[in-house]
XYZ file of C-alpha atoms in Angstrom:
89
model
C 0.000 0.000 0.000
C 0.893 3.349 -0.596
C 0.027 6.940 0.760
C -1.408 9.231 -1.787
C -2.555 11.762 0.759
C -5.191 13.088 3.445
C -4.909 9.436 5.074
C -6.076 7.281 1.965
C -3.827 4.736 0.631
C -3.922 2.591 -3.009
C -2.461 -0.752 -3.645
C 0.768 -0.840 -5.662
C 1.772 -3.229 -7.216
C 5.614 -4.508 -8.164
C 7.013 -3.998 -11.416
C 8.573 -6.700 -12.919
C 8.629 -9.434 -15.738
C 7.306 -13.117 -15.770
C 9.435 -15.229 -18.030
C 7.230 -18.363 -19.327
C 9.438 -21.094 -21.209
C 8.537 -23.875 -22.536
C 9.783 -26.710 -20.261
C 10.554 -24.812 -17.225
C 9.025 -23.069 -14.444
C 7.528 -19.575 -14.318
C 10.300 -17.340 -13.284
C 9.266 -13.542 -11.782
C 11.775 -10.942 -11.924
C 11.347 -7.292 -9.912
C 12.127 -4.215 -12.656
C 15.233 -4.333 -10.853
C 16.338 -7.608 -11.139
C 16.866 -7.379 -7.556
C 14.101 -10.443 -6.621
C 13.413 -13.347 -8.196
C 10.798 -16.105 -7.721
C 10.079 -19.345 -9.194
C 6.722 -20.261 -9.143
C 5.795 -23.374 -8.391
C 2.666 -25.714 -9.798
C -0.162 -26.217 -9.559
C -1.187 -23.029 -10.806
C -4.849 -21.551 -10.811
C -4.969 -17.876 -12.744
C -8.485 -16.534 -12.001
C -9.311 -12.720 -12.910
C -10.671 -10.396 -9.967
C -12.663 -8.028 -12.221
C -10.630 -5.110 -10.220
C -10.249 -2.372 -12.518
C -6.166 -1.004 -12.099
C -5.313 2.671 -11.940
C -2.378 1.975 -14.586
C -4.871 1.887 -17.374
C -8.011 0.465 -19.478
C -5.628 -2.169 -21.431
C -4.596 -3.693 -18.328
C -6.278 -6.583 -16.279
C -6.067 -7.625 -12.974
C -5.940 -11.659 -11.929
C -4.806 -13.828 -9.048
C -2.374 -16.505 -9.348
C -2.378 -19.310 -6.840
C 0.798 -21.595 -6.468
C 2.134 -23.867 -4.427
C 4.469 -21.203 -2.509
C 0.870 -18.568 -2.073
C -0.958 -16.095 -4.043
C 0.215 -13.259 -6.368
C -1.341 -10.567 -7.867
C -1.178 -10.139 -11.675
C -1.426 -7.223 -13.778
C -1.654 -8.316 -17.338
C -1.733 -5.929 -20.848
C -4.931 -7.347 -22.551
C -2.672 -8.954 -25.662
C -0.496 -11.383 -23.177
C -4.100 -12.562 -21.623
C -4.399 -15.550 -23.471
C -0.648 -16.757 -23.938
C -0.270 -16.165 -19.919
C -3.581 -18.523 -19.167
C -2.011 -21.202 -21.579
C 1.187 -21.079 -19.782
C -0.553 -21.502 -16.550
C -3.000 -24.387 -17.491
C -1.037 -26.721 -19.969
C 1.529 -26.620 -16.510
C-alpha cells in the first residue's frame, strides 16, 4: 500500500517481468532484477474483475501456487498466452 494523501492509501503493485518457457518453471523478476521467484505448480490464474489505476488495457488476476498467491497485472494482448502457460503446466 501506498500513501497518496489526506490518510487514503492505493495498492501498488511490483514492477517486474514473468518469463514463461517452454519446459521450465515460471520465473518472476522485480524491474530491478533485484528479486526473483520461481513459481511453483499447480497453478490456478483466475481474474478479480478489479479495474487497475495503470490503465483500461490492463487486467487484474490472481495466481495461486504452491508457494501462495500473487497478484497479476496483465496488458490485454499477453491474456491468453499467460492462461495457456498456466494451465497446460
Amino acid at each position: 500500500m501506498s500513501s497518496v494523501g489526506k490518510g487514503r492509501q492505493i495498492a501498488r503493485l511490483r514492477s517486474g517481468q514473468l518469463r514463461l518457457a517452454v519446459g521450465e518453471e515460471p520465473v518472476w523478476t522485480d524491474r530491478r532484477g533485484d528479486r526473483t521467484a520461481s513459481l511453483r505448480p499447480p497453478f490456478s490464474l483466475k481474474p478479480t474483475g478489479v479495474k487497475l489505476p495503470l490503465g483500461p488495457k490492463f487486467e487484474r488476476y490472481e495466481l495461486v501456487t504452491a508457494d501462495g498467491t500473487f497478484d497479476l497485472a496483465l496488458p490485454e494482448k499477453d491474456r491468453e498466452p499467460v492462461r495457456h502457460a498456466f494451465e497446460a503446466k
